[in-house]
Coordinates of C-alpha atoms and ligand atoms in Angstrom, one line a residue:
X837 CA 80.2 63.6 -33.6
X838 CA 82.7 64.9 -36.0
X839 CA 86.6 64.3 -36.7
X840 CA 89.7 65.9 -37.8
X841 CA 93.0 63.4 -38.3
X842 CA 96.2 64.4 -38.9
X843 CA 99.7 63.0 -39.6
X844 CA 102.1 61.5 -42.0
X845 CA 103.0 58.3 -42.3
X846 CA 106.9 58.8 -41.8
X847 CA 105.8 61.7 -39.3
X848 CA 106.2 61.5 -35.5
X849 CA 102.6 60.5 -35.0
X850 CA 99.2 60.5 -36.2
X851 CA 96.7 62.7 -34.6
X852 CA 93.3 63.2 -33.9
X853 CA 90.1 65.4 -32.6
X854 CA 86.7 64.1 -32.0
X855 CA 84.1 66.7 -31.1
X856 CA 80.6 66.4 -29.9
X857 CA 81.5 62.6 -28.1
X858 CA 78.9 61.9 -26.1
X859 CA 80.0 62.0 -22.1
X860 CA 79.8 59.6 -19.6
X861 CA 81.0 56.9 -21.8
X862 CA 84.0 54.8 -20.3
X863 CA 87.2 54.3 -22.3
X864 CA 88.6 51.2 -22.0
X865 CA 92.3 52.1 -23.4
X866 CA 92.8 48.5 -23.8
X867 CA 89.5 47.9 -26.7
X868 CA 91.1 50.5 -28.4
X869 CA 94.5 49.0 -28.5
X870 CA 93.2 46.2 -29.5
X871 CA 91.3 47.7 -32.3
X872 CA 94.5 49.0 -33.6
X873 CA 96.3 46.3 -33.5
X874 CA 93.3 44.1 -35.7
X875 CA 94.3 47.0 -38.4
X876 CA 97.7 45.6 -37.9
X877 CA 97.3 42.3 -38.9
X878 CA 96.7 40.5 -42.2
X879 CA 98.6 38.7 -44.4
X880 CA 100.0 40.5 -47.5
X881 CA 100.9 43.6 -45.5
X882 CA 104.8 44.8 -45.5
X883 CA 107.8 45.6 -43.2
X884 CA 106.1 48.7 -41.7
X885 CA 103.8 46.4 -39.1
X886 CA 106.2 44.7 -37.9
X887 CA 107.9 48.3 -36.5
X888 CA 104.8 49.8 -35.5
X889 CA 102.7 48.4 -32.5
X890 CA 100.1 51.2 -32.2
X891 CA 99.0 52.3 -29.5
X892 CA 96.4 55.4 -28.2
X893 CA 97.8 58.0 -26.0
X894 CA 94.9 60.2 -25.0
X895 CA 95.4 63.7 -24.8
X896 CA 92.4 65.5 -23.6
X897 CA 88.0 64.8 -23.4
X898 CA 88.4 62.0 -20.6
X899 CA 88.6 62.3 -16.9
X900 CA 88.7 59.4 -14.4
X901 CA 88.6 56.7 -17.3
X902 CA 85.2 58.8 -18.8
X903 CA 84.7 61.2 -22.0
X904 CA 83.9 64.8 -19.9
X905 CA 81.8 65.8 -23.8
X906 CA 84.6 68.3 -24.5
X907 CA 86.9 67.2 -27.1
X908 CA 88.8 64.3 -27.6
X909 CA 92.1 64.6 -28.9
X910 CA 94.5 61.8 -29.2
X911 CA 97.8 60.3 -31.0
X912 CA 99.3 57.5 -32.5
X913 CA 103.1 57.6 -32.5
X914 CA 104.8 56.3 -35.3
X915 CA 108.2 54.2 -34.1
X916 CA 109.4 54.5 -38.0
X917 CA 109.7 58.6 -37.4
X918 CA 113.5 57.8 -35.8
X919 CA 114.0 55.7 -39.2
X920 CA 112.8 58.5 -41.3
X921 CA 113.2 62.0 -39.6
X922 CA 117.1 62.3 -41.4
X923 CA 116.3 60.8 -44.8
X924 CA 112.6 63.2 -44.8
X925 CA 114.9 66.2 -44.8
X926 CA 117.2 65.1 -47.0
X927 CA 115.8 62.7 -49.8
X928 CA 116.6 63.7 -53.3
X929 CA 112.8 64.7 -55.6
X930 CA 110.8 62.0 -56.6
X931 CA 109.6 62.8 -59.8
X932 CA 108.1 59.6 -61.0
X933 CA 104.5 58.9 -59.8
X934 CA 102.6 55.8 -59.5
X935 CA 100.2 55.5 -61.7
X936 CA 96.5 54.4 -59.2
X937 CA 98.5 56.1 -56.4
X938 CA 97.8 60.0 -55.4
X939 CA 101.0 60.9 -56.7
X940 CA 100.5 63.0 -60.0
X941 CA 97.5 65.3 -59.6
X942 CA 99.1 65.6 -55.2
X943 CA 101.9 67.1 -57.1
X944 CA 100.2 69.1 -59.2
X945 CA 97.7 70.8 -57.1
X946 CA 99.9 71.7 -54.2
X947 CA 102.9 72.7 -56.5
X948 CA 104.9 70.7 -54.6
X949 CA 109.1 69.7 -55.3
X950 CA 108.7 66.0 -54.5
X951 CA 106.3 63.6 -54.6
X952 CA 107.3 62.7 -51.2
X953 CA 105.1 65.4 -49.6
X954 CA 101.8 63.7 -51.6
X955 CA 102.7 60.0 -49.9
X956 CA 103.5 60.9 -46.5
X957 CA 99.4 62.2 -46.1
X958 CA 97.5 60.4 -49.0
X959 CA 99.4 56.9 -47.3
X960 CA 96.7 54.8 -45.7
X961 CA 99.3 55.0 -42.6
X962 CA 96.0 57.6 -41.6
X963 CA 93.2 55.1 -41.2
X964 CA 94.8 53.7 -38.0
X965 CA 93.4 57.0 -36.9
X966 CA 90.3 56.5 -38.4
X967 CA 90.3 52.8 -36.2
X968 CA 91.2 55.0 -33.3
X969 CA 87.9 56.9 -34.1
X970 CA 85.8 53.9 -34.7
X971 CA 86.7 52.1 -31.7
X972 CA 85.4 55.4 -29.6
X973 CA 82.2 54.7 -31.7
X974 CA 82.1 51.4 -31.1
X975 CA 82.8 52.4 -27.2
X976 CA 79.0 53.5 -27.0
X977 CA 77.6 51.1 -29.7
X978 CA 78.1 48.6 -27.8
X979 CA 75.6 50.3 -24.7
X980 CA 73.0 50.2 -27.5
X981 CA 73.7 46.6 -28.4
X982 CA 74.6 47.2 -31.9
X983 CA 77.5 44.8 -33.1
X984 CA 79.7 45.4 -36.2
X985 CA 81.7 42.5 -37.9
X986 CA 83.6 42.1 -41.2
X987 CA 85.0 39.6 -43.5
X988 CA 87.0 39.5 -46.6
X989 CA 85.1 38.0 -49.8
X990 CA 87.3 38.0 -52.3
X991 CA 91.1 38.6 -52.8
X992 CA 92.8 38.7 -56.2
X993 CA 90.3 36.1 -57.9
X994 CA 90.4 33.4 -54.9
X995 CA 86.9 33.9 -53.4
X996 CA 84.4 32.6 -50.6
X997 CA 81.8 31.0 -52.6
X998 CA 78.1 32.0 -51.4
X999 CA 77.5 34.3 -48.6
X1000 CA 77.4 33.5 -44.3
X1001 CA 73.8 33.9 -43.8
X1002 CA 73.9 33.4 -39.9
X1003 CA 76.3 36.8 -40.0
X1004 CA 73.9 38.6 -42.2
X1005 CA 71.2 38.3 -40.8
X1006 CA 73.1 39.3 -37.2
X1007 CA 71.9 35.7 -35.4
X1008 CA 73.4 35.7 -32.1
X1009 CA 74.9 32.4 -32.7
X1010 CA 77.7 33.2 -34.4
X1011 CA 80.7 33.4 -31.9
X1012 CA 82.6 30.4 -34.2
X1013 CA 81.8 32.1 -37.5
X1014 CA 83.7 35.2 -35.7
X1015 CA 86.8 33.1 -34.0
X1016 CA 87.3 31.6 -37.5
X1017 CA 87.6 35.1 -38.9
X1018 CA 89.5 36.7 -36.0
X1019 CA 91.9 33.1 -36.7
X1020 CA 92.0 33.4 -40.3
X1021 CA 95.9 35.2 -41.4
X1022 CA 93.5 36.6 -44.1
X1023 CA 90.0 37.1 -41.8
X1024 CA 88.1 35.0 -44.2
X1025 CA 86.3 32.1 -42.1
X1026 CA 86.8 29.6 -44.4
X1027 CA 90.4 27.2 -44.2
X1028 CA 90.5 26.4 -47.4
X1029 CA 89.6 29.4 -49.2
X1030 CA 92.0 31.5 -47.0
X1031 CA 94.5 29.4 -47.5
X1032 CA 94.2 29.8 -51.7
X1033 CA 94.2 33.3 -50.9
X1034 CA 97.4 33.3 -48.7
X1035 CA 99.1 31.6 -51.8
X1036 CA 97.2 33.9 -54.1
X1037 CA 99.5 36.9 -52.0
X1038 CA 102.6 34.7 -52.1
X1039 CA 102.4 34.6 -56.1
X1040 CA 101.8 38.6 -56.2
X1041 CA 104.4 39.0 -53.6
X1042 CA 107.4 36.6 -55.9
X1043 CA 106.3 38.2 -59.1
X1044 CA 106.5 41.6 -57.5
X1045 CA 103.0 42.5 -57.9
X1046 CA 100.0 43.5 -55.6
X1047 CA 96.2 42.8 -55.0
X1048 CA 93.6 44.0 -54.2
X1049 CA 89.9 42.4 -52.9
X1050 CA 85.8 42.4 -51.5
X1051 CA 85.6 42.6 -47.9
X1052 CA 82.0 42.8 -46.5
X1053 CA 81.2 44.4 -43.1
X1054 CA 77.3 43.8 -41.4
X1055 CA 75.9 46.1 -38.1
X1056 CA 73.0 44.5 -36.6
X1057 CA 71.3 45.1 -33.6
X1058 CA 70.0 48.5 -35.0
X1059 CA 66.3 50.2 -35.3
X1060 CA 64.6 51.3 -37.9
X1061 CA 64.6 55.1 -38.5
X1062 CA 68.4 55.8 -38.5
X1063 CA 69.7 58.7 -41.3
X1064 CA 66.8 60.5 -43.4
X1065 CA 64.8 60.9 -46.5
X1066 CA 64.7 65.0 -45.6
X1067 CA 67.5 65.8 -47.9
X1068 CA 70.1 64.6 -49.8
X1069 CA 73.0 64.6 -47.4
X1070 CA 71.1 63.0 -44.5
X1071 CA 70.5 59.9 -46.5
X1072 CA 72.3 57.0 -44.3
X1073 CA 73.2 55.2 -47.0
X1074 CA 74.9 58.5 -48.7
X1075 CA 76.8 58.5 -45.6
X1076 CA 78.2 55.3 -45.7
X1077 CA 79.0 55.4 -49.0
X1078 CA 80.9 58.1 -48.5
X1079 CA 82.7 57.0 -45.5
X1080 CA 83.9 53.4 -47.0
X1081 CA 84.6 55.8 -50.3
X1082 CA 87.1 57.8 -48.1
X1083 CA 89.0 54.6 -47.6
X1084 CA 91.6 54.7 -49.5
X1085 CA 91.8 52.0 -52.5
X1086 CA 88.0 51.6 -52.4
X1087 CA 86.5 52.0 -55.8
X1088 CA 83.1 49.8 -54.9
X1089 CA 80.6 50.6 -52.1
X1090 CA 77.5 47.7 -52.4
X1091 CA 74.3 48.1 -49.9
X1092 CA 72.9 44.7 -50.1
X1093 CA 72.4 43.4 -53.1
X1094 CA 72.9 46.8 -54.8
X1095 CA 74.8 44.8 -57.9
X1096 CA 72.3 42.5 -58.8
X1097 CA 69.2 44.6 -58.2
X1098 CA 69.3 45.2 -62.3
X1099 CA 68.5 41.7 -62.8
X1100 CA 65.6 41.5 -60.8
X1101 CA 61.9 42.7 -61.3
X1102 CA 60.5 44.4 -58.5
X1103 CA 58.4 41.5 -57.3
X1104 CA 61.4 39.4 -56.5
X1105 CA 63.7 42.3 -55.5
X1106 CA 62.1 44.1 -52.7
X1107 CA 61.8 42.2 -49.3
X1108 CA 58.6 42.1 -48.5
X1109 CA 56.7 43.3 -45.0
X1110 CA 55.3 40.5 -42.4
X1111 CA 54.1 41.5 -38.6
X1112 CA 53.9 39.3 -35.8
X1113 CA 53.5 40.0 -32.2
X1114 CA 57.1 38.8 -31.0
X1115 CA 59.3 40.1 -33.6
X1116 CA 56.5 43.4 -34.6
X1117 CA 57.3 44.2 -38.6
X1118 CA 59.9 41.8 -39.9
X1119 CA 61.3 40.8 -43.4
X1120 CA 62.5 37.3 -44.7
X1121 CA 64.8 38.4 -46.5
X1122 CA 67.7 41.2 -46.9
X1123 CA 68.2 42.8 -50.0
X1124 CA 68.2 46.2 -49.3
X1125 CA 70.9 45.8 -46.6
X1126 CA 69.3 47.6 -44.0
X1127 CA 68.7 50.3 -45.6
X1128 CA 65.6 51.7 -47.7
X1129 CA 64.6 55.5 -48.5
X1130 CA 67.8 56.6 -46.7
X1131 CA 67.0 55.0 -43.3
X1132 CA 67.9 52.1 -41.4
X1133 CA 64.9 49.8 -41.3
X1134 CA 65.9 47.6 -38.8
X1135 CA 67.1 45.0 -40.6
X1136 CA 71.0 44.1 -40.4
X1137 CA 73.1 46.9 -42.8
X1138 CA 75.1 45.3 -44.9
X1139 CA 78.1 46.7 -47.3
X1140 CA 80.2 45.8 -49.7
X1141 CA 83.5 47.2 -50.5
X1142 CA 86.0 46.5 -53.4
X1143 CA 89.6 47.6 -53.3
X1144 CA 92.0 47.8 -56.0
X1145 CA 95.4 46.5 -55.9
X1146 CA 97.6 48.7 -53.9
X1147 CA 99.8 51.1 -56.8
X1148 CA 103.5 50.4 -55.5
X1149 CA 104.9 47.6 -57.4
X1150 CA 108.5 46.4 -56.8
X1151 CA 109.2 47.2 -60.6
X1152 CA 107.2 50.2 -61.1
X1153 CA 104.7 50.9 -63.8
X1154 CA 105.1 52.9 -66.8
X1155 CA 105.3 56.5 -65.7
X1156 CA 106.5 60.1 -66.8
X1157 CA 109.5 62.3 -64.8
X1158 CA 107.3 65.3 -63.9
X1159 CA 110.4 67.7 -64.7
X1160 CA 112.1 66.0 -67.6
X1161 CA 108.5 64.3 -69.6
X1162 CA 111.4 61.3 -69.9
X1163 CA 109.6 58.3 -69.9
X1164 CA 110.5 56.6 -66.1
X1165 CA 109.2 53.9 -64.3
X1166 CA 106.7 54.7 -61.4
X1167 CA 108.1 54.9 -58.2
X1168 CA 109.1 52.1 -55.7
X1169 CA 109.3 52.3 -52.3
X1170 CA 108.7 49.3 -49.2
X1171 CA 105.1 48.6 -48.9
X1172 CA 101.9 45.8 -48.8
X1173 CA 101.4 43.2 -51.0
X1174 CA 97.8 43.6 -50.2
X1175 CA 96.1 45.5 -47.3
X1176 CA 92.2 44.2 -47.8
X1177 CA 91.9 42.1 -44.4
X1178 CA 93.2 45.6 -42.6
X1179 CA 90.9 47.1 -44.9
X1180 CA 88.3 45.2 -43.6
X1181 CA 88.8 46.3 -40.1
X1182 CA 89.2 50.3 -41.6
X1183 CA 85.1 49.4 -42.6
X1184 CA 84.2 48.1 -39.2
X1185 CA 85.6 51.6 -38.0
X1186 CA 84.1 53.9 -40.6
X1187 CA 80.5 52.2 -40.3
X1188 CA 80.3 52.4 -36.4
X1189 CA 81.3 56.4 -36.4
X1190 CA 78.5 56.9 -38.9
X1191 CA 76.1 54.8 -36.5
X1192 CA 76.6 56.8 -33.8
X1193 CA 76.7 60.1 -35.8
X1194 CA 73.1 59.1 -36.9
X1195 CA 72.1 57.8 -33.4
X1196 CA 73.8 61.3 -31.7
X1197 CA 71.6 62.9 -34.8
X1198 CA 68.1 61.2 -33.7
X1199 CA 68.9 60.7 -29.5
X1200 CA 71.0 63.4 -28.9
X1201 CA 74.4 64.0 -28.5
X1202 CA 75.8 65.3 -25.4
X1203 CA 75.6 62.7 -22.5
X1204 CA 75.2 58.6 -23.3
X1205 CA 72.9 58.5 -20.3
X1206 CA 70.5 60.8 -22.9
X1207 CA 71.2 58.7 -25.4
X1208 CA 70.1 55.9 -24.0
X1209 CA 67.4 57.2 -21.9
X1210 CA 65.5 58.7 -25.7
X1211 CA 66.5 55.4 -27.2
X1212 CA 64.6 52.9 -25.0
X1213 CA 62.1 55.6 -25.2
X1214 CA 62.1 55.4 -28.7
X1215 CA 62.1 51.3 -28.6
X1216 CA 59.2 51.4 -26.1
X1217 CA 57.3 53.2 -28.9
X1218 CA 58.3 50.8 -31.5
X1219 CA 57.1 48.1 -29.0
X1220 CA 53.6 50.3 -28.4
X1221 CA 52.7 50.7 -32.3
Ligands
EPS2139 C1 101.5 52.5 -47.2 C2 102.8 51.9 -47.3 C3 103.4 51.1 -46.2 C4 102.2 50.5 -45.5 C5 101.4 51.7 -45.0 C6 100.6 52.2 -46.1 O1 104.1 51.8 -45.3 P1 105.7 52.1 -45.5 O2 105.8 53.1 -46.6 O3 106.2 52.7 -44.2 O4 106.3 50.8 -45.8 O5 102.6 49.6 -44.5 O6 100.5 51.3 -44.0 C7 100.9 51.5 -42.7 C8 102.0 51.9 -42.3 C9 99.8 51.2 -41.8 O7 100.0 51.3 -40.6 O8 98.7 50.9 -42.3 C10 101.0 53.4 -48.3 O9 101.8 53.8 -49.1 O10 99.8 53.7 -48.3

């Protein structure tokens, strides 16, 4: 499966194309919806969500409520465009970039006149596309019984102190531990720490500042064997880094316990094979996070992501006028305080298209019925061993 977006944030919509989407999968308009409007949420984030109530309008790849296998193209309008569409064609330069933002090398490299033409695309306005993607993933994840959740860690320095094993380690009980998320203004499924954190936003928000945040996001349900040791850019967890990386404001992608792995030896560190005849090859613990030589190995994955404090500040930053060299400050336009519980969601998005791109990679791509059928063939092998 692969994916073009398009689309500006001030645009008329964003777009999208998905190729090589398995057919026979139903579309449920309304999971996708509500996907989008999970990306919506979160407190911290500006005026712009409270215009915008996204929605998917399906263009082409579905017939009769099911993908057809050709591809899917789709859009998400934007309901600021009748807001913007004068003051896009009119707006005077803007010369003074944001320093953590795209603004200064955008300029550069496309030669453009105004900075304006570097936020419209760089904005992370695009990853409700990338949702809209996700949730088409998730679509045939959830025929293979795979499940993806995600909850913020961390945001400015108020933090959830340990970790929720019961959610690592995928345990089916966990239907609270979820509601308490979904609940949470800040999806963090602890009251009292989200409720630090909600002030935590508050401060930024009266000082004029921003944050930024850990959010974790756990698949289980999957086999071992997913992704490859064959060459470099098979490697699932080269994938998924690179997918969370593509975020934007993600600067730290963690695969288990990636950060403290220097402080262990290799006797403590690894997690350590056991076979019985019920649960076949198992581990007792998780440290690799579901991943080891590049593959899944049927273990829970589990990753990490860090984002930096979003770059537009009510007073600006120090910056340069691109034209003049006069010393300005940075730009400032209406935006989040802090966008790491939508973030979160983004994860959940990114991590289930790269499931089923390495599930389409070992199954087969072009009908979910083949999917499945060379899947439970594939499970009654595991089961055989
Ligand atoms: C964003 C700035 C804000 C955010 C936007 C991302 O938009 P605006 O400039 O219209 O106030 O709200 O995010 C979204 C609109 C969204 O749907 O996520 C930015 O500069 O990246």
């Amino acid at each position: 499966m692969r994916f073009l977006t398009a689309g500006e944030s001030h645009g008329e919509a964003l777009s999208g194309i998905i190729s090589e989407y398995p057919s026979g999968v139903k579309i449920d308009e309304d999971f996708i919806n509500y996907e989008l409007s999970r990306r919506q949420k979160g407190y911290g984030r500006g005026g712009r969500v409270k215009i915008e109530a996204d929605q998917v309008k399906i263009l082409s790849g579905v017939r009769k409520n099911k993908s057809t296998g050709s591809p899917i193209s789709f859009l998400i309008f934007n309901k600021d465009w009748q807001n913007w569409r004068q003051k896009l064609q009119f707006e005077e330069s803007l010369l003074n970039p944001r320093p953590g933002h795209a603004d200064l090398s955008g300029f550069l490299k496309y030669r453009l006149e105004s900075i304006r033409d570097v936020i419209e695309r760089s904005s992370a306005r695009e990853t409700a596309a990338r949702v809209c993607v996700g949730a088409f993933s998730k679509l045939v994840l959830k025929h293979l019984d795979i499940n993806i959740y995600s909850y913020v860690e961390q945001i400015g320095n108020k933090k959830l102190a340990g970790t929720l094993n019961a959610l690592l380690a995928g345990d089916v009980n966990i239907v609270q531990i979820l509601e308490d998320i979904e609940k949470s203004p800040v999806r963090c499924p602890d009251e009292e720490i989200s409720k630090l954190m909600i002030e935590e936003i508050d401060k930024a928000k009266n000082e004029g500042d921003t944050l930024g945040g850990k959010f974790k996001v756990i698949a289980s349900g999957l086999p071992p064997g997913l992704g490859s040791f064959d060459q470099w850019d098979s490697r699932f967890d080269a994938r998924v880094a690179a997918a969370f990386m593509s975020i934007p404001s993600i600067k730290v992608v963690e695969i288990g316990e990636g950060f403290l792995a220097p402080f262990f030896h290799g006797k403590e560190f690894h997690d350590e094979i056991y076979y019985d005849d019920i649960r076949g090859f198992y581990r007792k613990t998780n440290r690799a996070g579901g991943i080891e030589g590049g593959m899944t190995n049927g273990q829970p994955v589990i990753i990490t992501a860090s984002a930096k404090p979003i770059p537009t500040t009510v007073k600006g930053l120090q910056s340069v006028n691109i034209k003049t060299k006069n010393i300005e400050n940075s730009l400032s336009e209406r935006s989040d305080v802090c966008a790491v519980p939508s973030a979160a969601v983004v994860g959940e998005a990114v991590l289930a298209q790269e499931i089923l791109n390495a599930f389409q990679d070992k199954f087969g791509k072009d009908s979910l019925e083949e999917v499945l059928e060379n899947y439970n063939n594939y499970k009654k092998y595991l089961k055989e061993i």
